[in-house]
Tab-separated table of C-alpha atoms in Angstrom:
chain	number	residue	atom	x	y	z
A	300	UNK	CA	33.490	-4.644	-5.544
A	301	UNK	CA	36.708	-5.639	-6.991
A	302	UNK	CA	39.080	-2.710	-8.334
A	303	UNK	CA	42.434	-3.072	-10.018
A	304	UNK	CA	44.968	-1.078	-8.073
A	305	UNK	CA	46.021	0.753	-11.434
A	306	UNK	CA	42.357	2.065	-11.834
A	307	UNK	CA	41.756	3.238	-8.078
A	308	UNK	CA	43.099	6.573	-8.444
A	309	UNK	CA	41.075	7.258	-11.666
A	310	UNK	CA	38.046	6.096	-10.261
A	311	UNK	CA	38.304	8.457	-7.243
A	312	UNK	CA	39.021	11.342	-9.572
A	313	UNK	CA	36.120	10.743	-11.934
A	314	UNK	CA	33.797	10.295	-8.492
A	315	UNK	CA	34.958	13.785	-7.409
A	316	UNK	CA	32.598	15.998	-8.970
A	317	UNK	CA	33.946	19.765	-9.035
A	318	UNK	CA	30.731	21.534	-8.399
A	319	UNK	CA	30.597	21.202	-4.805
A	320	UNK	CA	32.773	22.720	-1.805
A	321	UNK	CA	33.982	22.270	1.658
A	322	UNK	CA	33.485	25.234	3.992
A	323	UNK	CA	36.110	24.116	6.059
A	324	UNK	CA	38.326	26.470	3.802
A	325	UNK	CA	36.046	29.657	4.052
A	326	UNK	CA	37.051	33.318	4.834
A	327	UNK	CA	35.096	35.404	6.899
A	328	UNK	CA	35.459	38.875	8.189
A	329	UNK	CA	33.818	39.287	11.523
A	330	UNK	CA	31.084	41.949	11.495
A	331	UNK	CA	29.988	42.830	15.092
A	332	UNK	CA	26.322	42.829	15.944
A	333	UNK	CA	25.536	40.941	12.651
A	334	UNK	CA	22.846	38.606	13.750
A	335	UNK	CA	20.226	39.733	11.502
A	336	UNK	CA	22.086	41.215	8.514
A	337	UNK	CA	21.000	39.984	5.156
A	338	UNK	CA	22.788	40.261	1.664
A	339	UNK	CA	23.460	38.607	-1.495
A	340	UNK	CA	25.537	35.702	-2.418
A	341	UNK	CA	27.737	36.308	-5.692
A	342	UNK	CA	28.464	32.927	-7.461
A	343	UNK	CA	31.501	33.560	-9.618
A	344	UNK	CA	31.603	30.980	-12.537
A	345	UNK	CA	35.312	30.062	-13.743
A	346	UNK	CA	36.128	29.813	-17.091
A	347	UNK	CA	39.358	27.660	-16.745
A	348	UNK	CA	40.877	25.772	-13.736
A	349	UNK	CA	43.926	27.867	-13.627
A	350	UNK	CA	41.619	31.105	-12.678
A	351	UNK	CA	41.072	29.875	-9.329
A	352	UNK	CA	44.261	30.698	-7.991
A	353	UNK	CA	44.093	34.386	-9.012
A	354	UNK	CA	40.422	34.723	-7.951
A	355	UNK	CA	41.251	33.565	-4.532
A	356	UNK	CA	44.223	35.764	-4.062
A	357	UNK	CA	42.068	38.907	-5.278
A	358	UNK	CA	39.133	37.966	-2.820
A	359	UNK	CA	41.790	37.739	-0.199
A	360	UNK	CA	43.433	40.925	-0.685
A	361	UNK	CA	40.076	42.713	-0.781
A	362	UNK	CA	38.898	40.914	2.553
A	363	UNK	CA	35.871	39.538	0.774
A	364	UNK	CA	33.483	36.964	2.460
A	365	UNK	CA	34.279	33.688	0.901
A	366	UNK	CA	31.797	30.914	1.612
A	367	UNK	CA	32.493	28.460	-0.693
A	368	UNK	CA	35.205	27.475	-3.135
A	369	UNK	CA	35.319	24.818	-5.858
A	370	UNK	CA	37.610	24.369	-8.899
A	371	UNK	CA	34.605	26.013	-11.398
A	372	UNK	CA	32.967	28.205	-8.694
A	373	UNK	CA	33.410	30.649	-5.964
A	374	UNK	CA	30.619	32.001	-3.763
A	375	UNK	CA	31.348	35.306	-2.248
A	376	UNK	CA	28.774	37.065	0.386
A	377	UNK	CA	28.038	40.655	0.179
A	378	UNK	CA	26.221	41.975	3.287
A	379	UNK	CA	23.073	44.409	2.872
A	380	UNK	CA	25.088	47.437	4.356
A	381	UNK	CA	27.478	47.245	1.514
A	382	UNK	CA	24.784	48.425	-0.994
A	383	UNK	CA	27.108	49.252	-4.048
A	384	UNK	CA	27.601	45.971	-4.681
A	385	UNK	CA	29.671	46.877	-8.042
A	386	UNK	CA	32.080	48.560	-5.968
A	387	UNK	CA	32.398	45.607	-3.448
A	388	UNK	CA	33.164	43.108	-6.364
A	389	UNK	CA	36.678	44.077	-7.485
A	390	UNK	CA	37.395	45.235	-11.044
A	391	UNK	CA	39.608	42.599	-11.519
A	392	UNK	CA	36.867	39.871	-10.809
A	393	UNK	CA	34.458	41.750	-13.174
A	394	UNK	CA	35.588	39.077	-16.011
A	395	UNK	CA	33.813	36.065	-14.359
A	396	UNK	CA	30.413	35.362	-15.204
A	397	UNK	CA	28.014	35.693	-12.160
A	398	UNK	CA	24.699	34.857	-10.842
A	399	UNK	CA	23.608	36.673	-7.607
A	400	UNK	CA	21.080	34.954	-4.906
A	401	UNK	CA	19.535	36.919	-2.052
A	402	UNK	CA	20.356	35.415	1.218
A	403	UNK	CA	17.797	36.054	3.807
A	404	UNK	CA	18.494	35.035	7.792
A	405	UNK	CA	15.221	33.487	8.266
A	406	UNK	CA	16.680	31.642	11.242
A	407	UNK	CA	17.758	34.440	13.170
A	408	UNK	CA	18.308	33.573	16.788
A	409	UNK	CA	15.377	34.067	18.971
A	410	UNK	CA	16.173	32.571	22.151
A	411	UNK	CA	12.626	32.162	23.227
A	412	UNK	CA	12.815	28.771	25.041
A	413	UNK	CA	14.319	27.874	28.354
A	414	UNK	CA	14.996	24.636	30.266
A	415	UNK	CA	11.094	25.209	31.702
A	416	UNK	CA	10.049	24.549	28.393
A	417	UNK	CA	11.612	21.384	27.728
A	418	UNK	CA	8.159	19.317	27.874
A	419	UNK	CA	6.711	20.966	24.657
A	420	UNK	CA	9.632	19.464	22.876
A	421	UNK	CA	8.320	15.912	23.458
A	422	UNK	CA	11.556	14.101	23.173
A	423	UNK	CA	10.042	10.649	23.710
A	424	UNK	CA	8.812	10.708	20.125
A	425	UNK	CA	11.310	11.612	17.241
A	426	UNK	CA	8.027	11.926	14.938
A	427	UNK	CA	6.240	14.166	17.104
A	428	UNK	CA	8.666	16.373	18.618
A	429	UNK	CA	8.994	20.004	17.687
A	430	UNK	CA	12.841	20.323	18.707
A	431	UNK	CA	13.932	19.727	15.212
A	432	UNK	CA	12.022	22.252	13.461
A	433	UNK	CA	14.246	24.992	14.848
A	434	UNK	CA	18.064	25.918	15.466
A	435	UNK	CA	18.785	26.097	18.795
A	436	UNK	CA	21.303	28.289	21.139
A	437	UNK	CA	24.074	26.580	22.967
A	438	UNK	CA	22.046	26.367	26.364
A	439	UNK	CA	19.132	24.545	24.522
A	440	UNK	CA	21.575	21.910	22.886
A	441	UNK	CA	22.769	21.160	26.589
A	442	UNK	CA	19.166	21.088	27.922
A	443	UNK	CA	18.457	18.492	24.901
A	444	UNK	CA	21.402	16.578	26.189
A	445	UNK	CA	20.007	16.467	29.604
A	446	UNK	CA	16.477	15.916	28.641
A	447	UNK	CA	17.808	12.503	26.296
A	448	UNK	CA	19.577	11.225	29.852
A	449	UNK	CA	16.322	11.594	31.664
A	450	UNK	CA	13.901	10.458	28.912
A	451	UNK	CA	16.275	7.323	27.742
A	452	UNK	CA	18.164	6.531	31.006
A	453	UNK	CA	19.186	3.071	29.688
A	454	UNK	CA	20.579	3.975	26.398
A	455	UNK	CA	21.769	7.484	26.884
A	456	UNK	CA	24.898	8.988	28.838
A	457	UNK	CA	26.466	12.233	29.162
A	458	UNK	CA	30.238	12.548	27.925
A	459	UNK	CA	32.064	15.232	29.508
A	460	UNK	CA	34.919	16.171	26.977
A	461	UNK	CA	36.636	19.040	28.940
A	462	UNK	CA	36.369	22.950	28.626
A	463	UNK	CA	36.562	25.312	25.786
A	464	UNK	CA	39.143	28.216	25.468
A	465	UNK	CA	36.275	30.603	27.250
A	466	UNK	CA	35.809	27.745	29.806
A	467	UNK	CA	32.451	26.424	28.466
A	468	UNK	CA	31.988	22.683	29.270
A	469	UNK	CA	31.901	20.531	26.023
A	470	UNK	CA	29.268	17.759	26.142
A	471	UNK	CA	28.616	14.883	24.088
A	472	UNK	CA	26.276	11.840	24.174
A	473	UNK	CA	27.139	7.940	24.453
A	474	UNK	CA	24.216	6.080	22.811
A	475	UNK	CA	24.581	2.374	23.926
A	476	UNK	CA	22.221	-0.742	24.672
A	477	UNK	CA	23.309	-3.444	26.800
A	478	UNK	CA	24.127	-6.378	27.067
A	479	UNK	CA	27.015	-6.170	24.351
A	480	UNK	CA	26.806	-8.010	21.158
A	481	UNK	CA	26.581	-11.571	21.761
A	482	UNK	CA	27.950	-12.960	18.039
A	483	UNK	CA	31.657	-13.260	18.227
A	484	UNK	CA	33.383	-12.979	14.749
A	485	UNK	CA	37.123	-14.241	15.509
A	486	UNK	CA	40.244	-14.329	13.768
A	487	UNK	CA	41.928	-17.347	14.544
A	488	UNK	CA	45.315	-16.039	14.420
A	489	UNK	CA	44.495	-13.399	16.826
A	490	UNK	CA	43.527	-15.489	19.998
A	491	UNK	CA	39.938	-14.438	19.637
A	492	UNK	CA	40.088	-10.784	18.259
A	493	UNK	CA	38.682	-9.727	15.088
A	494	UNK	CA	40.721	-7.166	13.328
A	495	UNK	CA	40.164	-4.040	11.259
A	496	UNK	CA	43.554	-3.386	9.311
A	497	UNK	CA	46.290	-3.647	11.817
A	498	UNK	CA	44.015	-2.800	14.924
A	499	UNK	CA	42.664	-5.623	17.123
A	500	UNK	CA	38.989	-5.215	17.797
A	501	UNK	CA	37.502	-7.065	21.084
A	502	UNK	CA	34.563	-9.165	20.230
A	503	UNK	CA	33.157	-8.787	23.500
A	504	UNK	CA	32.300	-5.202	22.931
A	505	UNK	CA	30.184	-3.401	20.239
A	506	UNK	CA	31.798	-1.660	17.648
A	507	UNK	CA	32.563	2.141	17.882
A	508	UNK	CA	31.290	5.076	15.815
A	509	UNK	CA	31.642	8.677	16.400
A	510	UNK	CA	29.747	11.741	14.932
A	511	UNK	CA	31.081	15.072	15.280
A	512	UNK	CA	29.139	18.581	14.676
A	513	UNK	CA	30.310	21.860	13.364
A	514	UNK	CA	33.910	22.764	14.236
A	515	UNK	CA	33.364	25.890	12.114
A	516	UNK	CA	30.614	28.069	14.349
A	517	UNK	CA	28.517	29.334	11.502
A	518	UNK	CA	27.479	25.665	9.935
A	519	UNK	CA	24.408	25.479	12.004
A	520	UNK	CA	22.883	22.403	10.058
A	521	UNK	CA	25.648	20.280	11.093
A	522	UNK	CA	25.224	20.792	14.823
A	523	UNK	CA	21.405	20.479	14.261
A	524	UNK	CA	21.803	16.875	12.122
A	525	UNK	CA	23.806	15.449	14.931
A	526	UNK	CA	20.731	16.143	17.419
A	527	UNK	CA	18.475	14.884	15.116
A	528	UNK	CA	20.583	11.542	14.685
A	529	UNK	CA	21.177	11.272	18.270
A	530	UNK	CA	17.291	11.385	18.724
A	531	UNK	CA	16.840	8.605	16.071
A	532	UNK	CA	19.288	6.303	17.399
A	533	UNK	CA	16.982	6.078	20.486
A	534	UNK	CA	13.675	6.340	18.801
A	535	UNK	CA	11.075	3.588	19.036
A	536	UNK	CA	11.724	0.919	16.395
A	537	UNK	CA	8.282	1.466	15.248
A	538	UNK	CA	8.623	5.407	14.217
A	539	UNK	CA	9.956	6.418	10.783
A	540	UNK	CA	13.640	7.218	10.551
A	541	UNK	CA	14.444	5.172	13.912
A	542	UNK	CA	18.097	4.193	13.904
A	543	UNK	CA	17.582	2.029	17.056
A	544	UNK	CA	18.570	-1.456	15.451
A	545	UNK	CA	21.925	0.199	14.856
A	546	UNK	CA	22.609	0.067	18.544
A	547	UNK	CA	22.190	-3.603	18.532
A	548	UNK	CA	25.685	-3.775	16.979
A	549	UNK	CA	27.301	-0.264	17.615
A	550	UNK	CA	27.942	2.094	20.650
A	551	UNK	CA	27.442	5.792	19.098
A	552	UNK	CA	29.494	8.682	20.314
A	553	UNK	CA	28.134	12.221	19.515
A	554	UNK	CA	29.495	15.604	19.912
A	555	UNK	CA	27.108	18.018	18.665
A	556	UNK	CA	29.230	21.412	19.463
A	557	UNK	CA	32.473	20.815	19.276
A	558	UNK	CA	33.303	24.370	19.113
A	559	UNK	CA	30.934	25.790	21.793
A	560	UNK	CA	32.536	29.439	22.032
A	561	UNK	CA	32.368	30.131	18.309
A	562	UNK	CA	28.582	28.316	18.232
A	563	UNK	CA	27.625	30.849	20.855
A	564	UNK	CA	29.311	33.765	19.483
A	565	UNK	CA	27.008	32.923	16.044
A	566	UNK	CA	24.078	33.518	18.404
A	567	UNK	CA	25.347	36.512	20.304
A	568	UNK	CA	27.169	38.518	18.108
A	569	UNK	CA	28.168	37.373	14.534
A	570	UNK	CA	25.932	35.113	12.509
A	571	UNK	CA	28.633	34.210	10.396
A	572	UNK	CA	31.781	33.478	12.889
A	573	UNK	CA	33.745	30.695	11.588
A	574	UNK	CA	36.932	30.072	14.204
A	575	UNK	CA	36.988	29.395	17.717
A	576	UNK	CA	37.357	31.871	20.288
A	577	UNK	CA	40.720	31.443	21.796
A	578	UNK	CA	42.978	34.061	22.765
A	579	UNK	CA	46.180	33.405	20.546
A	580	UNK	CA	48.689	35.685	22.273
A	581	UNK	CA	49.143	38.532	24.637
A	582	UNK	CA	49.695	40.879	21.494
A	583	UNK	CA	47.442	39.214	19.075
A	584	UNK	CA	45.502	41.369	16.677
A	585	UNK	CA	42.688	38.771	15.981
A	586	UNK	CA	41.006	35.913	18.092
A	587	UNK	CA	40.741	32.502	17.004
A	588	UNK	CA	42.255	29.423	15.116
A	589	UNK	CA	40.702	27.089	12.761
A	590	UNK	CA	39.980	24.037	14.356
A	591	UNK	CA	39.728	21.897	11.284
A	592	UNK	CA	43.419	23.213	10.684
A	593	UNK	CA	44.912	22.241	13.927
A	594	UNK	CA	44.634	18.415	14.289
A	595	UNK	CA	47.859	16.844	14.432
A	596	UNK	CA	48.619	15.092	11.270
A	597	UNK	CA	50.374	16.995	8.287
A	598	UNK	CA	49.834	20.062	10.276
A	599	UNK	CA	51.436	22.808	8.639
A	600	UNK	CA	51.436	26.588	8.880
A	601	UNK	CA	50.392	28.836	5.853
A	602	UNK	CA	52.057	32.380	4.911
A	603	UNK	CA	50.469	35.556	5.810
A	604	UNK	CA	47.538	35.873	3.121
A	605	UNK	CA	47.385	32.542	2.252
A	606	UNK	CA	44.335	30.250	1.845
A	607	UNK	CA	43.886	26.928	0.331
A	608	UNK	CA	46.851	25.418	-1.646
A	609	UNK	CA	44.919	25.041	-4.888
A	610	UNK	CA	47.176	22.738	-6.978
A	611	UNK	CA	47.902	19.020	-6.949
A	612	UNK	CA	51.518	18.841	-6.012
A	613	UNK	CA	52.158	17.286	-2.633
A	614	UNK	CA	53.733	19.666	-0.160
A	615	UNK	CA	57.310	18.136	1.249
A	616	UNK	CA	55.976	17.733	4.785
A	617	UNK	CA	59.395	15.932	5.649
A	618	UNK	CA	61.242	19.240	5.022
A	619	UNK	CA	61.708	21.855	7.982
A	620	UNK	CA	60.121	25.034	7.297
A	621	UNK	CA	62.640	27.777	6.989
A	622	UNK	CA	63.483	30.053	9.738
A	623	UNK	CA	63.096	33.145	7.594
A	624	UNK	CA	59.508	32.060	6.273
A	625	UNK	CA	56.908	34.715	6.715
A	626	UNK	CA	54.718	34.166	9.684
A	627	UNK	CA	51.215	33.058	9.557
A	628	UNK	CA	48.378	35.706	9.708
A	629	UNK	CA	46.334	35.111	13.089
A	630	UNK	CA	43.314	37.060	11.309
A	631	UNK	CA	42.914	34.560	8.578
A	632	UNK	CA	40.049	31.997	8.770
A	633	UNK	CA	42.480	29.496	7.719
A	634	UNK	CA	45.064	30.264	10.770
A	635	UNK	CA	46.093	26.833	12.152
A	636	UNK	CA	47.380	28.049	15.419
A	637	UNK	CA	51.343	27.989	16.627
A	638	UNK	CA	51.301	24.133	16.899
A	639	UNK	CA	49.029	21.293	16.507
A	640	UNK	CA	46.449	20.577	18.999
A	641	UNK	CA	46.675	24.061	20.483
A	642	UNK	CA	42.905	24.748	20.446
A	643	UNK	CA	41.586	23.234	23.602
A	644	UNK	CA	38.540	22.013	21.927
A	645	UNK	CA	40.478	19.891	19.482
A	646	UNK	CA	42.927	18.693	22.066
A	647	UNK	CA	39.958	17.568	24.369
A	648	UNK	CA	38.204	15.555	21.314
A	649	UNK	CA	41.509	14.042	20.594
A	650	UNK	CA	42.089	12.978	24.111
A	651	UNK	CA	38.632	11.394	24.470
A	652	UNK	CA	39.068	9.442	21.209
A	653	UNK	CA	41.755	7.547	22.837
A	654	UNK	CA	39.582	6.280	25.460
A	655	UNK	CA	36.697	4.742	22.899
A	656	UNK	CA	37.063	0.979	22.232
A	657	UNK	CA	36.707	-0.667	19.029
A	658	UNK	CA	36.371	2.355	17.043
A	659	UNK	CA	35.539	1.674	13.151
A	660	UNK	CA	33.532	4.579	12.291
A	661	UNK	CA	34.038	8.544	12.120
A	662	UNK	CA	31.637	11.114	10.530
A	663	UNK	CA	32.611	14.671	10.630
A	664	UNK	CA	29.469	16.635	9.718
A	665	UNK	CA	30.015	19.842	7.909
A	666	UNK	CA	28.056	22.658	5.481
A	667	UNK	CA	27.504	23.136	2.676
A	668	UNK	CA	28.060	21.421	-0.245
A	669	UNK	CA	26.262	18.226	-0.665
A	670	UNK	CA	29.692	15.839	-0.549
A	671	UNK	CA	30.780	12.408	1.212
A	672	UNK	CA	34.624	12.475	1.194
A	673	UNK	CA	37.109	10.354	2.583
A	674	UNK	CA	41.126	11.084	3.362
A	675	UNK	CA	43.167	12.824	2.385
A	676	UNK	CA	42.923	16.553	2.768
A	677	UNK	CA	46.596	17.202	3.128
A	678	UNK	CA	47.645	15.795	-0.393
A	679	UNK	CA	45.688	15.607	-3.908
A	680	UNK	CA	47.978	12.680	-4.943
A	681	UNK	CA	48.087	10.095	-2.124
A	682	UNK	CA	45.018	8.006	-1.430
A	683	UNK	CA	44.154	5.768	1.677
A	684	UNK	CA	45.735	2.232	1.525
A	685	UNK	CA	41.747	1.308	2.456
A	686	UNK	CA	40.374	3.330	-0.265
A	687	UNK	CA	38.837	0.724	-2.261
A	688	UNK	CA	36.539	-0.414	0.792
A	689	UNK	CA	35.877	3.196	1.775
A	690	UNK	CA	34.861	4.523	-1.690
A	691	UNK	CA	32.520	1.427	-2.087
A	692	UNK	CA	30.996	2.175	1.245
A	693	UNK	CA	30.788	5.795	0.089
A	694	UNK	CA	29.066	5.251	-3.047
A	695	UNK	CA	26.299	2.884	-1.433
A	696	UNK	CA	26.047	5.719	1.093
A	697	UNK	CA	25.280	8.452	-1.262
A	698	UNK	CA	23.034	6.392	-2.928
A	699	UNK	CA	21.313	5.358	0.442
A	700	UNK	CA	20.884	9.283	1.281
A	701	UNK	CA	19.568	9.965	-2.423
A	702	UNK	CA	16.761	7.380	-1.930
A	703	UNK	CA	15.188	9.318	0.860
A	704	UNK	CA	14.743	13.160	-0.644
A	705	UNK	CA	16.751	12.799	-3.951
A	706	UNK	CA	19.497	14.773	-2.804
A	707	UNK	CA	22.473	14.225	-4.857
A	708	UNK	CA	25.904	14.063	-3.373
A	709	UNK	CA	29.523	13.846	-4.835
A	710	UNK	CA	32.279	11.581	-3.479
A	711	UNK	CA	36.008	11.275	-3.851
A	712	UNK	CA	38.942	12.217	-1.745
A	713	UNK	CA	38.692	15.686	0.196
A	714	UNK	CA	41.677	17.312	-1.643
A	715	UNK	CA	40.806	15.777	-5.050
A	716	UNK	CA	37.217	17.556	-4.489
A	717	UNK	CA	38.793	20.877	-3.585
A	718	UNK	CA	42.469	21.438	-2.869
A	719	UNK	CA	45.014	20.764	-0.110
A	720	UNK	CA	44.270	21.739	3.497
A	721	UNK	CA	46.864	20.218	6.021
A	722	UNK	CA	45.632	19.764	9.557
A	723	UNK	CA	42.410	18.232	8.920
A	724	UNK	CA	40.486	15.952	11.695
A	725	UNK	CA	39.575	13.409	9.035
A	726	UNK	CA	43.374	12.913	8.164
A	727	UNK	CA	44.221	12.444	11.801
A	728	UNK	CA	41.132	9.934	12.622
A	729	UNK	CA	42.173	7.787	9.739
A	730	UNK	CA	46.084	7.621	9.972
A	731	UNK	CA	46.684	8.435	13.686
A	732	UNK	CA	43.699	6.953	15.021
A	733	UNK	CA	43.460	4.102	12.821
A	734	UNK	CA	39.626	4.535	12.048
A	735	UNK	CA	39.097	2.787	8.483
A	736	UNK	CA	35.870	4.379	7.851
A	737	UNK	CA	36.527	7.956	8.023
A	738	UNK	CA	34.504	10.464	6.148
A	739	UNK	CA	33.698	14.139	5.898
A	740	UNK	CA	30.120	14.972	5.037
A	741	UNK	CA	29.115	18.467	3.815
A	742	UNK	CA	25.303	18.572	3.921
A	743	UNK	CA	22.835	20.769	2.089
A	744	UNK	CA	22.753	22.963	-0.047
A	745	UNK	CA	24.808	24.025	-2.909
A	746	UNK	CA	24.432	27.746	-2.361
A	747	UNK	CA	20.996	28.745	-2.733
A	748	UNK	CA	20.958	29.399	1.240
A	749	UNK	CA	24.414	28.654	2.127
A	750	UNK	CA	25.151	28.892	5.653
A	751	UNK	CA	21.722	30.270	6.452
A	752	UNK	CA	19.840	27.186	5.421
A	753	UNK	CA	16.181	27.523	6.841
A	754	UNK	CA	15.065	25.615	9.592
A	755	UNK	CA	12.374	23.829	7.673
A	756	UNK	CA	15.519	21.710	6.172
A	757	UNK	CA	16.829	20.401	9.500
A	758	UNK	CA	14.351	17.424	9.618
A	759	UNK	CA	14.925	16.338	6.040
A	760	UNK	CA	18.576	16.749	6.258
A	761	UNK	CA	18.394	14.491	9.180
A	762	UNK	CA	16.349	11.929	7.673
A	763	UNK	CA	18.388	11.507	4.538
A	764	UNK	CA	21.808	11.535	6.581
A	765	UNK	CA	20.353	8.977	9.008
A	766	UNK	CA	19.801	6.692	5.941
A	767	UNK	CA	23.501	7.315	5.220
A	768	UNK	CA	24.875	6.425	8.633
A	769	UNK	CA	22.514	3.311	8.491
A	770	UNK	CA	24.252	2.096	5.370
A	771	UNK	CA	27.776	2.856	6.441
A	772	UNK	CA	27.215	1.053	9.833
A	773	UNK	CA	25.443	-1.974	8.111
A	774	UNK	CA	28.453	-2.434	5.508
A	775	UNK	CA	31.156	-2.039	8.368
A	776	UNK	CA	29.328	-4.716	10.464
A	777	UNK	CA	28.876	-6.994	7.337
A	778	UNK	CA	32.636	-6.361	6.144
A	779	UNK	CA	33.858	-7.364	9.626
A	780	UNK	CA	31.715	-10.645	9.730
A	781	UNK	CA	33.667	-11.656	6.400
A	782	UNK	CA	37.038	-10.643	7.675
């Protein structure tokens, strides 16, 4: 795919369909004991793109629960306890055409299984297991990791990342097959090493690929999909959906629950909790920070009441913030913390990334919106230097995903699809860690169920996402062979 440099930005913008959204930028007011609440999702359609700034400001000032924002739509969730919906939606937003969808928590927590019931999941088979027919609390995810190691000891090992803010152990999976890849693709000018950009890769090691689950606690489908993908990577090659052939070339590192405290909180207290559960100071009014604004590339504070920056003008990150700048609001769901890597969870993952050899692929799974996006998030005018190759891979990947169940995904840079959001994981992974093929993947749906996607969709989402991963991995390995 040969693109003239002058056309690259135009193509990226054309690929950026504006009907989808990034759940990394949502607002949520915590409601204690809200595990089983139901309500309605109000989808406000905007007449003009410039209306978005005003709608977001009004929603924030009224402490509304915004689930999804796009340049053309805003999704606002109203719990059933607030029965007078007309009073909940401010008069200043009544001009916006609105559709209302009931939200039912068909995936409400049950905590019915325990480690003694592992045998009923039958992890020996991807096709026959019942594990991927339900969402699972954190202890069952840890049990899944343990059982995977027992069932596939030659290919699966546990990754111990460190501890969360509340002291939970953060676990991941390494999926690898020995011996290392035999074929060596050498760059003659690099003493036997191959290269990806400015990075030398060791030809005697397999390529590394990292997949992370929900940084934002309520995005259950992201975590569930990582578990399905881990299982598919070691499933017998004769089974439908098996991805085990990828282990001939790649070592995969999967982190299902990057935010274990927040995820546990969604099962125990508030199904729609968003941030981590870190204590932000001795006198802090609220708990937690937005992990996906706490990464150390273009990290930036946001004024009180501030959410996403919705215009396309670049912030000047080279200038120091004025001393008298209004402080950030720790109760905001966009709260980035006092400094980058303040979150122990973010810090643990960042530290672990420095230990993984030959990293060439990174996927951050999220919900909802059906979108495959590449950096940058901090700026809408800048595109990665590798954007041509990254877009070629992305376009092929969404086609591969669509071929499974017909699901449509959009592509583009994250900021172009949405708005500026500094401190994002994909910006750090691409720019600081040097992982060329870095993407954020927003899974199903586009607002019918939102964050309450029924468990019956876990396996279909896993199947189509697996096809996307397989395409990307194959594309990367072929590209390196051509280099």
